[in-house]
Amino acid sequence: MAMQVAAPSRRRPSLGRQKIEIRRIESEEARQVCFSKRRAGFFKKASELSILCSADVAAVVFSPAGKAYSFGHPSVECLLERFLPDSSSGAAARVRRGANNNGGGGMVGELNRQYGELRAMVEAHKARRERADEKIEMERAAGRWLPMDADVRRMSPEELMAFGTGLMAGQAAVSARADQMLRDALLIGRRPPTTTTAGFGFFHMPHY
Amino acid sequence: MAMQVAAPSRRRPSLGRQKIEIRRIESEEARQVCFSKRRAGFFKKASELSILCSADVAAVVFSPAGKAYSFGHPSVECLLERFLPDSSSGAAARVRRGANNNGGGGMVGELNRQYGELRAMVEAHKARRERADEKIEMERAAGRWLPMDADVRRMSPEELMAFGTGLMAGQAAVSARADQMLRDALLIGRRPPTTTTAGFGFFHMPHY
DNA sequence: GTGACTATCATTAGGTT
DNA sequence: CAACCTAATGATAGTCA
């Protein structure tokens, strides 16, 4: 492998950072490198957020390979205890029951209420949309849509679109990742991660 | 190389970003503002990390006021279950229950999360993109969007619920579509609807 | 509390070593 | 493969509407 003699006076050592689109990085190598860099940056952000704003933050990341990393202030477990009970105890069950019974009361009503805020925001956007004309084309790529629940009958088209998109997005994510999750789960099983402290919260790093 | 900035005839509207130390922000107001901004940035990073590297990411943030926000790809519960040490009691048990409840058919519960996602997304976008192409949104909203195989818009809440549940069970085609669309919307920067999943994955916003 | 701005600081994509 | 480098992109502190 012949190496070129660097010509420092003429050639730039680097093009510097290039803009990239937020989509899966195809190159296995580049993806790995990016993961390492961004994971570090991500945890740093978590740390700064917790310190600057006195907020409690927990973050867990699973690498494509199945290794688990995490950050938690005060600790991941602690925050999960606070976060989970609320959504798993009575809420979900109650919601579900209500849906089966009348499909429009209780939680759904609340959902709709909250939707009012969102709607307001969307409205605000429309109000500000003065300069914009182009590519209605992309739309086609969107494919088919599917608005559901939350009393869609009362939503404006815009809201329906937004909601449907969001819904699909979530489901898409779940479906698309189901297989990998399964694989990961089987692959990693559950091994106790090593724990280290990084500045503020706790970092759990995987050991190989 | 000290260079004095020549006194500009016109005063700068802002000094721009200033460097700050990573320590609790004393000013109540400044802390709140910072929290909002950084929380958004934090979730965005989480989203990008999960997309770029195909990594599974979950993050939970509690504001000083006690409100909880979260991001999870595929979902917070799902990842937590993978992360938490096996323990048939306490947290793990609850986590599992919650996951089952939500995944088993709690569409509304899921919708509630989607709502949060949508809101987060809108919030994130208002900050910088809408001025470009709201036109598309309008056009689309005009009523030219293609419905799914079933006309969910005419379904009763019960029917929607059932349909939604079925969808969650497995809609490969839809998932693919959504995924593609999401990618386009998110990465390209010019998405049709006012919706972006800030990645994709679920956002849990605080319940009021 | 949120949106808009802008100058700056921070992060990181691509290469190199 | 990780540590360095450089330069361009991205995030955001400070301020005002």
CSV table of C-alpha atoms (C1' of nucleotides) in Angstrom, one decimal:
chain,number,residue,atom,x,y,z
A,1,MET,CA,0.0,0.0,0.0
A,2,ALA,CA,1.9,3.0,-1.2
A,3,MET,CA,1.3,6.1,0.8
A,4,GLN,CA,1.1,9.5,-0.6
A,5,VAL,CA,3.5,12.0,0.8
A,6,ALA,CA,1.4,14.6,2.4
A,7,ALA,CA,1.5,17.9,0.8
A,8,PRO,CA,0.5,20.1,3.6
A,9,SER,CA,0.9,23.4,1.9
A,10,ARG,CA,-1.7,22.6,-0.7
A,11,ARG,CA,-4.1,20.0,0.6
A,12,ARG,CA,-6.5,20.5,3.3
A,13,PRO,CA,-6.0,18.0,6.0
A,14,SER,CA,-9.7,17.6,6.3
A,15,LEU,CA,-12.9,18.7,4.8
A,16,GLY,CA,-14.3,19.1,8.2
A,17,ARG,CA,-17.7,18.0,9.2
A,18,GLN,CA,-20.2,17.2,6.5
A,19,LYS,CA,-23.9,17.4,6.7
A,20,ILE,CA,-25.6,14.1,6.9
A,21,GLU,CA,-29.2,13.1,6.8
A,22,ILE,CA,-30.7,11.5,9.8
A,23,ARG,CA,-31.2,8.0,8.5
A,24,ARG,CA,-29.6,4.7,9.3
A,25,ILE,CA,-26.0,4.8,8.4
A,26,GLU,CA,-25.4,2.0,6.0
A,27,SER,CA,-21.7,1.6,6.5
A,28,GLU,CA,-21.2,-0.8,9.3
A,29,GLU,CA,-17.9,0.9,10.3
A,30,ALA,CA,-19.2,4.4,10.1
A,31,ARG,CA,-22.2,3.4,12.1
A,32,GLN,CA,-20.1,2.0,14.8
A,33,VAL,CA,-18.0,5.1,15.0
A,34,CYS,CA,-20.9,7.3,15.0
A,35,PHE,CA,-22.6,5.3,17.7
A,36,SER,CA,-19.6,5.7,20.0
A,37,LYS,CA,-19.3,9.4,19.4
A,38,ARG,CA,-23.0,10.2,19.7
A,39,ARG,CA,-23.5,8.0,22.6
A,40,ALA,CA,-20.9,9.9,24.5
A,41,GLY,CA,-22.4,13.2,23.5
A,42,PHE,CA,-25.9,11.9,24.4
A,43,PHE,CA,-24.9,11.0,27.9
A,44,LYS,CA,-23.0,14.2,28.3
A,45,LYS,CA,-26.2,16.1,27.4
A,46,ALA,CA,-28.1,14.1,29.9
A,47,SER,CA,-25.6,15.0,32.5
A,48,GLU,CA,-25.6,18.6,31.7
A,49,LEU,CA,-29.4,18.7,31.7
A,50,SER,CA,-29.6,17.2,35.1
A,51,ILE,CA,-27.0,19.5,36.6
A,52,LEU,CA,-27.9,22.8,35.0
A,53,CYS,CA,-31.6,22.4,35.6
A,54,SER,CA,-31.7,20.2,38.6
A,55,ALA,CA,-33.7,17.7,36.7
A,56,ASP,CA,-33.7,14.0,37.2
A,57,VAL,CA,-32.7,12.2,34.1
A,58,ALA,CA,-32.4,8.5,33.1
A,59,ALA,CA,-31.2,7.2,29.8
A,60,VAL,CA,-30.6,3.7,28.5
A,61,VAL,CA,-29.0,2.8,25.2
A,62,PHE,CA,-28.7,-0.5,23.5
A,63,SER,CA,-26.1,-0.7,20.8
A,64,PRO,CA,-27.0,-2.6,17.7
A,65,ALA,CA,-24.8,-5.3,19.0
A,66,GLY,CA,-26.8,-5.6,22.1
A,67,LYS,CA,-24.6,-3.9,24.6
A,68,ALA,CA,-26.3,-1.7,27.1
A,69,TYR,CA,-25.2,1.6,28.4
A,70,SER,CA,-27.0,3.9,30.7
A,71,PHE,CA,-27.0,7.1,32.6
A,72,GLY,CA,-29.2,8.0,35.6
A,73,HIS,CA,-29.5,10.7,38.1
A,74,PRO,CA,-30.1,9.8,40.7
A,75,SER,CA,-30.2,6.4,39.2
A,76,VAL,CA,-32.0,4.6,36.4
A,77,GLU,CA,-33.8,2.3,38.7
A,78,CYS,CA,-34.9,5.1,40.9
A,79,LEU,CA,-36.4,7.1,38.2
A,80,LEU,CA,-38.1,4.1,36.6
A,81,GLU,CA,-39.8,3.5,39.8
A,82,ARG,CA,-41.2,6.9,39.6
A,83,PHE,CA,-42.0,6.7,35.9
A,84,LEU,CA,-43.5,3.3,35.5
A,85,PRO,CA,-46.1,2.9,38.2
A,86,ASP,CA,-48.1,5.7,36.8
A,87,SER,CA,-48.6,4.1,33.4
A,88,SER,CA,-48.7,0.5,34.3
A,89,SER,CA,-50.9,0.4,37.4
A,90,GLY,CA,-54.5,1.4,36.9
A,91,ALA,CA,-54.1,3.9,34.1
A,92,ALA,CA,-53.7,1.5,31.2
A,93,ALA,CA,-56.3,-1.0,32.5
A,94,ARG,CA,-58.8,1.8,33.2
A,95,VAL,CA,-58.2,3.3,29.8
A,96,ARG,CA,-58.7,0.0,28.1
A,97,ARG,CA,-61.8,-0.8,30.0
A,98,GLY,CA,-63.3,2.6,29.2
A,99,ALA,CA,-62.5,2.1,25.6
A,100,ASN,CA,-64.3,-1.2,25.5
A,101,ASN,CA,-67.3,0.1,27.2
A,102,ASN,CA,-68.0,3.3,25.4
A,103,GLY,CA,-64.9,4.1,23.4
A,104,GLY,CA,-65.3,7.8,24.0
A,105,GLY,CA,-65.3,8.7,27.6
A,106,GLY,CA,-62.9,9.1,30.4
A,107,MET,CA,-59.4,8.9,29.1
A,108,VAL,CA,-60.4,9.5,25.5
A,109,GLY,CA,-62.1,12.7,26.6
A,110,GLU,CA,-59.0,13.7,28.4
A,111,LEU,CA,-57.0,12.9,25.3
A,112,ASN,CA,-59.2,15.1,23.3
A,113,ARG,CA,-58.9,17.8,25.7
A,114,GLN,CA,-55.2,17.8,25.5
A,115,TYR,CA,-55.5,17.7,21.8
A,116,GLY,CA,-56.9,21.1,22.0
A,117,GLU,CA,-53.6,22.5,22.9
A,118,LEU,CA,-51.9,20.7,20.1
A,119,ARG,CA,-54.5,22.0,17.8
A,120,ALA,CA,-53.8,25.5,19.0
A,121,MET,CA,-50.2,25.1,18.2
A,122,VAL,CA,-51.0,23.8,14.7
A,123,GLU,CA,-53.3,26.7,14.2
A,124,ALA,CA,-50.5,29.0,15.2
A,125,HIS,CA,-48.3,27.5,12.6
A,126,LYS,CA,-50.8,27.9,9.9
A,127,ALA,CA,-51.1,31.5,10.8
A,128,ARG,CA,-47.4,32.0,10.3
A,129,ARG,CA,-47.2,30.1,7.0
A,130,GLU,CA,-46.9,33.0,4.6
A,131,ARG,CA,-44.0,32.1,2.4
A,132,ALA,CA,-44.2,28.6,1.3
A,133,ASP,CA,-45.0,27.0,-2.0
A,134,GLU,CA,-43.5,23.9,-3.4
A,135,LYS,CA,-43.3,20.2,-3.6
A,136,ILE,CA,-46.6,18.8,-2.7
A,137,GLU,CA,-44.9,15.9,-4.4
A,138,MET,CA,-43.4,14.4,-1.4
A,139,GLU,CA,-46.8,13.7,-0.4
A,140,ARG,CA,-47.0,10.8,-2.7
A,141,ALA,CA,-44.2,9.2,-1.0
A,142,ALA,CA,-46.1,9.2,2.2
A,143,GLY,CA,-48.3,6.5,0.9
A,144,ARG,CA,-51.4,5.7,2.7
A,145,TRP,CA,-52.6,7.1,5.9
A,146,LEU,CA,-54.6,6.0,8.8
A,147,PRO,CA,-56.1,8.2,11.4
A,148,MET,CA,-57.5,6.5,14.3
A,149,ASP,CA,-59.2,7.0,17.6
A,150,ALA,CA,-59.1,10.0,19.8
A,151,ASP,CA,-62.4,11.0,18.2
A,152,VAL,CA,-60.9,11.6,14.9
A,153,ARG,CA,-64.2,12.6,13.6
A,154,ARG,CA,-63.8,15.9,15.3
A,155,MET,CA,-60.3,16.6,14.1
A,156,SER,CA,-59.6,18.9,11.3
A,157,PRO,CA,-57.8,17.3,8.4
A,158,GLU,CA,-54.5,18.7,9.5
A,159,GLU,CA,-54.9,17.2,12.9
A,160,LEU,CA,-55.9,13.9,11.5
A,161,MET,CA,-52.9,13.9,9.4
A,162,ALA,CA,-50.6,14.7,12.1
A,163,PHE,CA,-52.2,12.2,14.5
A,164,GLY,CA,-52.3,9.5,12.0
A,165,THR,CA,-48.7,10.0,11.1
A,166,GLY,CA,-47.6,9.9,14.6
A,167,LEU,CA,-49.6,6.8,15.3
A,168,MET,CA,-48.2,5.0,12.4
A,169,ALA,CA,-44.8,6.1,13.3
A,170,GLY,CA,-45.0,4.5,16.6
A,171,GLN,CA,-46.4,1.4,15.3
A,172,ALA,CA,-43.9,1.3,12.5
A,173,ALA,CA,-41.1,1.6,15.0
A,174,VAL,CA,-42.4,-1.3,17.0
A,175,SER,CA,-43.0,-3.6,14.1
A,176,ALA,CA,-39.9,-2.8,12.3
A,177,ARG,CA,-37.8,-3.4,15.4
A,178,ALA,CA,-39.6,-6.4,16.8
A,179,ASP,CA,-37.3,-8.8,15.2
A,180,GLN,CA,-34.2,-7.1,16.2
A,181,MET,CA,-35.4,-6.7,19.7
A,182,LEU,CA,-36.0,-10.3,19.9
A,183,ARG,CA,-32.6,-11.1,18.7
A,184,ASP,CA,-31.1,-8.6,21.1
A,185,ALA,CA,-33.0,-10.0,24.0
A,186,LEU,CA,-31.8,-13.4,23.3
A,187,LEU,CA,-28.3,-12.3,22.6
A,188,ILE,CA,-27.7,-10.3,25.6
A,189,GLY,CA,-29.8,-12.1,28.0
A,190,ARG,CA,-29.2,-10.1,31.1
A,191,ARG,CA,-25.8,-9.5,32.4
A,192,PRO,CA,-25.2,-7.1,35.2
A,193,PRO,CA,-23.5,-4.0,33.8
A,194,THR,CA,-20.5,-2.4,35.3
A,195,THR,CA,-21.2,0.8,37.1
A,196,THR,CA,-19.1,3.9,37.0
A,197,THR,CA,-19.8,7.4,37.9
A,198,ALA,CA,-19.3,10.1,35.4
A,199,GLY,CA,-19.3,13.5,37.0
A,200,PHE,CA,-22.8,13.5,38.2
A,201,GLY,CA,-25.2,10.6,37.7
A,202,PHE,CA,-24.4,7.0,37.3
A,203,PHE,CA,-23.2,5.5,34.1
A,204,HIS,CA,-23.6,1.8,33.6
A,205,MET,CA,-21.2,0.6,31.0
A,206,PRO,CA,-21.3,-2.8,29.5
A,207,HIS,CA,-18.4,-5.1,30.0
A,208,TYR,CA,-17.3,-7.3,27.2
B,1,MET,CA,-3.9,38.4,19.2
B,2,ALA,CA,-6.1,40.7,21.0
B,3,MET,CA,-8.3,42.5,18.7
B,4,GLN,CA,-10.7,45.1,19.8
B,5,VAL,CA,-14.0,45.0,18.2
B,6,ALA,CA,-14.5,48.3,16.6
B,7,ALA,CA,-17.3,50.1,18.1
B,8,PRO,CA,-20.1,49.4,15.6
B,9,SER,CA,-22.2,52.2,14.6
B,10,ARG,CA,-25.1,50.0,15.3
B,11,ARG,CA,-25.6,48.0,18.4
B,12,ARG,CA,-25.7,44.2,18.1
B,13,PRO,CA,-29.1,42.8,18.9
B,14,SER,CA,-27.4,40.1,20.9
B,15,LEU,CA,-24.1,39.0,22.1
B,16,GLY,CA,-24.9,35.5,21.0
B,17,ARG,CA,-24.3,32.4,23.0
B,18,GLN,CA,-22.0,32.7,25.9
B,19,LYS,CA,-20.1,30.0,27.5
B,20,ILE,CA,-21.5,28.7,30.8
B,21,GLU,CA,-20.3,26.4,33.5
B,22,ILE,CA,-22.1,23.2,34.0
B,23,ARG,CA,-23.6,23.9,37.4
B,24,ARG,CA,-27.0,24.5,38.6
B,25,ILE,CA,-28.5,27.6,37.1
B,26,GLU,CA,-29.5,29.8,40.0
B,27,SER,CA,-32.0,32.0,38.2
B,28,GLU,CA,-35.4,30.3,38.3
B,29,GLU,CA,-36.4,31.7,35.0
B,30,ALA,CA,-33.3,31.0,33.2
B,31,ARG,CA,-33.3,27.5,34.5
B,32,GLN,CA,-36.8,26.9,33.2
B,33,VAL,CA,-35.9,28.2,29.8
B,34,CYS,CA,-32.8,26.2,29.7
B,35,PHE,CA,-34.7,23.1,30.7
B,36,SER,CA,-37.1,23.5,27.9
B,37,LYS,CA,-34.4,24.0,25.3
B,38,ARG,CA,-32.1,21.4,26.4
B,39,ARG,CA,-34.8,18.8,27.0
B,40,ALA,CA,-35.8,19.3,23.4
B,41,GLY,CA,-32.2,19.0,22.3
B,42,PHE,CA,-31.7,16.0,24.4
B,43,PHE,CA,-34.6,14.1,23.0
B,44,LYS,CA,-33.6,15.1,19.5
B,45,LYS,CA,-30.2,13.6,20.2
B,46,ALA,CA,-31.8,10.4,21.4
B,47,SER,CA,-33.8,10.2,18.3
B,48,GLU,CA,-30.9,10.8,16.0
B,49,LEU,CA,-28.9,8.2,17.8
B,50,SER,CA,-31.5,5.6,17.5
B,51,ILE,CA,-32.0,6.3,13.8
B,52,LEU,CA,-28.5,6.8,12.7
B,53,CYS,CA,-27.1,3.8,14.5
B,54,SER,CA,-30.2,1.6,14.7
B,55,ALA,CA,-29.8,1.7,18.5
B,56,ASP,CA,-32.6,1.3,21.0
B,57,VAL,CA,-32.8,4.3,23.2
B,58,ALA,CA,-35.0,5.2,26.2
B,59,ALA,CA,-34.8,8.4,28.2
B,60,VAL,CA,-36.9,9.8,31.0
B,61,VAL,CA,-36.7,13.3,32.3
B,62,PHE,CA,-38.3,14.8,35.4
B,63,SER,CA,-38.6,18.5,35.4
B,64,PRO,CA,-37.8,20.2,38.7
B,65,ALA,CA,-41.5,20.8,38.9
B,66,GLY,CA,-42.1,17.1,38.8
B,67,LYS,CA,-43.4,16.6,35.3
B,68,ALA,CA,-42.2,13.6,33.5
B,69,TYR,CA,-41.1,13.5,29.9
B,70,SER,CA,-39.7,10.6,28.1
B,71,PHE,CA,-38.5,9.2,24.8
B,72,GLY,CA,-38.3,5.6,23.9
B,73,HIS,CA,-37.5,3.7,20.8
B,74,PRO,CA,-39.2,1.3,20.5
B,75,SER,CA,-40.7,2.3,23.8
B,76,VAL,CA,-39.5,3.1,27.3
B,77,GLU,CA,-41.2,0.1,28.9
B,78,CYS,CA,-39.8,-2.3,26.4
B,79,LEU,CA,-36.2,-1.1,26.9
B,80,LEU,CA,-36.6,-1.0,30.6
B,81,GLU,CA,-37.7,-4.5,30.7
B,82,ARG,CA,-34.5,-5.4,28.9
B,83,PHE,CA,-32.4,-3.3,31.0
B,84,LEU,CA,-33.6,-3.9,34.5
B,85,PRO,CA,-32.0,-6.9,36.3
B,86,ASP,CA,-34.3,-9.8,36.5
B,87,SER,CA,-36.5,-9.6,39.5
B,88,SER,CA,-39.9,-11.1,39.6
B,89,SER,CA,-40.9,-8.6,42.2
B,90,GLY,CA,-41.1,-4.9,42.5
B,91,ALA,CA,-40.1,-2.9,39.6
B,92,ALA,CA,-39.5,-5.6,37.1
B,93,ALA,CA,-42.9,-7.1,37.8
B,94,ARG,CA,-44.6,-3.8,37.3
B,95,VAL,CA,-42.6,-3.1,34.2
B,96,ARG,CA,-43.7,-6.3,32.7
B,97,ARG,CA,-47.3,-5.8,33.6
B,98,GLY,CA,-47.3,-2.4,32.1
B,99,ALA,CA,-45.7,-3.6,29.0
B,100,ASN,CA,-48.2,-6.3,28.6
B,101,ASN,CA,-51.1,-4.0,29.2
B,102,ASN,CA,-50.0,-1.5,26.7
B,103,GLY,CA,-48.9,-4.0,24.1
B,104,GLY,CA,-51.8,-6.3,24.5
B,105,GLY,CA,-54.4,-3.9,23.2
B,106,GLY,CA,-54.4,-0.7,25.1
B,107,MET,CA,-54.7,1.4,22.1
B,108,VAL,CA,-55.8,4.4,23.9
B,109,GLY,CA,-52.8,4.1,26.2
B,110,GLU,CA,-50.6,4.0,23.2
B,111,LEU,CA,-52.5,6.9,21.6
B,112,ASN,CA,-51.9,8.9,24.7
B,113,ARG,CA,-48.2,8.4,24.1
B,114,GLN,CA,-48.5,9.2,20.5
B,115,TYR,CA,-50.1,12.4,21.4
B,116,GLY,CA,-47.1,13.3,23.5
B,117,GLU,CA,-44.9,12.4,20.6
B,118,LEU,CA,-46.8,14.6,18.3
B,119,ARG,CA,-46.7,17.4,20.7
B,120,ALA,CA,-43.0,17.1,21.2
B,121,MET,CA,-42.5,17.0,17.6
B,122,VAL,CA,-44.5,20.0,16.8
B,123,GLU,CA,-42.7,21.8,19.6
B,124,ALA,CA,-39.4,20.9,18.2
B,125,HIS,CA,-40.3,22.0,14.7
B,126,LYS,CA,-41.9,25.2,15.3
B,127,ALA,CA,-38.5,26.3,16.3
B,128,ARG,CA,-37.1,26.2,12.9
B,129,ARG,CA,-38.8,24.8,10.0
B,130,GLU,CA,-42.4,25.6,9.4
B,131,ARG,CA,-41.8,28.8,7.5
B,132,ALA,CA,-40.7,26.8,4.6
B,133,ASP,CA,-43.5,24.6,3.6
B,134,GLU,CA,-46.7,24.8,5.3
B,135,LYS,CA,-48.2,25.0,1.9
B,136,ILE,CA,-47.9,21.3,1.5
B,137,GLU,CA,-49.6,20.7,4.7
B,138,MET,CA,-52.5,22.8,3.6
B,139,GLU,CA,-52.7,21.1,0.3
B,140,ARG,CA,-52.7,17.8,1.9
B,141,ALA,CA,-55.2,18.9,4.5
B,142,ALA,CA,-57.5,19.9,1.7
B,143,GLY,CA,-58.7,16.4,1.7
B,144,ARG,CA,-56.7,14.6,-0.9
B,145,TRP,CA,-55.1,12.1,1.3
B,146,LEU,CA,-55.4,8.5,0.6
B,147,PRO,CA,-57.2,6.6,3.3
B,148,MET,CA,-56.1,3.2,4.4
B,149,ASP,CA,-57.7,0.0,3.2
B,150,ALA,CA,-60.4,0.7,5.6
B,151,ASP,CA,-62.1,4.0,6.0
B,152,VAL,CA,-61.3,4.6,9.6
B,153,ARG,CA,-62.8,8.0,9.4
B,154,ARG,CA,-66.2,6.4,9.4
B,155,MET,CA,-65.6,3.9,12.0
B,156,SER,CA,-67.1,4.1,15.4
B,157,PRO,CA,-64.7,4.3,18.3
B,158,GLU,CA,-65.2,0.7,19.0
B,159,GLU,CA,-64.4,-0.3,15.5
B,160,LEU,CA,-61.4,2.0,15.5
B,161,MET,CA,-60.2,0.4,18.6
B,162,ALA,CA,-60.5,-3.0,17.2
B,163,PHE,CA,-58.9,-2.0,14.0
B,164,GLY,CA,-56.1,-0.3,15.8
B,165,THR,CA,-55.5,-3.4,17.8
B,166,GLY,CA,-55.4,-5.5,14.8
B,167,LEU,CA,-53.0,-3.1,13.2
B,168,MET,CA,-50.7,-3.2,16.1
B,169,ALA,CA,-50.7,-7.0,15.8
B,170,GLY,CA,-48.9,-6.7,12.6
B,171,GLN,CA,-49.0,-4.4,9.6
B,172,ALA,CA,-45.8,-4.9,7.7
B,173,ALA,CA,-46.8,-2.8,4.8
B,174,VAL,CA,-48.0,0.1,6.9
B,175,SER,CA,-44.9,-0.1,9.0
B,176,ALA,CA,-42.7,0.1,6.0
B,177,ARG,CA,-44.6,3.0,4.6
B,178,ALA,CA,-44.5,4.9,7.8
B,179,ASP,CA,-40.9,4.2,8.2
B,180,GLN,CA,-40.1,5.5,4.8
B,181,MET,CA,-42.2,8.5,5.3
B,182,LEU,CA,-40.8,9.2,8.6
B,183,ARG,CA,-37.3,9.1,7.3
B,184,ASP,CA,-38.2,11.5,4.5
B,185,ALA,CA,-40.0,13.9,6.8
B,186,LEU,CA,-37.4,13.9,9.4
B,187,LEU,CA,-34.2,13.9,7.6
B,188,ILE,CA,-34.9,15.9,4.6
B,189,GLY,CA,-36.2,18.6,6.6
B,190,ARG,CA,-39.2,19.3,4.5
B,191,ARG,CA,-42.0,17.2,5.5
B,192,PRO,CA,-45.5,17.4,4.4
B,193,PRO,CA,-47.5,17.4,7.5
B,194,THR,CA,-46.6,19.2,10.6
B,195,THR,CA,-45.5,16.0,12.0
B,196,THR,CA,-42.3,14.5,12.5
B,197,THR,CA,-41.6,12.0,15.1
B,198,ALA,CA,-38.5,13.7,16.0
B,199,GLY,CA,-37.1,10.4,15.1
B,200,PHE,CA,-39.6,7.8,15.8
B,201,GLY,CA,-40.2,6.1,19.0
B,202,PHE,CA,-42.4,7.2,21.7
B,203,PHE,CA,-42.6,10.4,23.6
B,204,HIS,CA,-44.3,10.4,26.8
B,205,MET,CA,-45.3,13.8,27.9
B,206,PRO,CA,-46.4,14.9,31.4
B,207,HIS,CA,-49.9,14.3,32.3
B,208,TYR,CA,-51.6,17.3,33.7
C,1,DG,C1',-44.4,30.2,29.4
C,2,DT,C1',-43.2,30.4,24.0
C,3,DG,C1',-41.2,32.3,19.6
C,4,DA,C1',-37.7,34.6,17.2
C,5,DC,C1',-32.9,36.1,16.5
C,6,DT,C1',-28.0,35.9,16.3
C,7,DA,C1',-23.5,35.5,17.7
C,8,DT,C1',-21.0,31.9,19.7
C,9,DC,C1',-19.8,27.8,21.6
C,10,DA,C1',-20.2,22.7,21.2
C,11,DT,C1',-20.5,18.6,18.6
C,12,DT,C1',-19.0,15.7,15.3
C,13,DA,C1',-18.3,13.8,10.0
C,14,DG,C1',-14.5,12.6,7.5
C,15,DG,C1',-9.7,11.9,7.2
C,16,DT,C1',-5.2,11.1,9.2
C,17,DT,C1',-1.9,9.0,12.1
D,1,DC,C1',-9.5,0.6,16.5
D,2,DA,C1',-9.0,4.8,19.2
D,3,DA,C1',-7.0,9.3,19.5
D,4,DC,C1',-6.3,13.4,16.8
D,5,DC,C1',-7.5,17.2,13.5
D,6,DT,C1',-10.1,20.4,11.0
D,7,DA,C1',-13.9,22.7,9.6
D,8,DA,C1',-18.7,22.8,8.9
D,9,DT,C1',-23.0,21.8,11.1
D,10,DG,C1',-25.7,22.0,15.1
D,11,DA,C1',-27.1,23.5,19.6
D,12,DT,C1',-28.1,27.3,22.5
D,13,DA,C1',-27.3,31.5,26.1
D,14,DG,C1',-28.9,35.9,26.3
D,15,DT,C1',-32.4,39.0,25.0
D,16,DC,C1',-36.6,40.8,23.5
D,17,DA,C1',-41.4,40.4,21.5
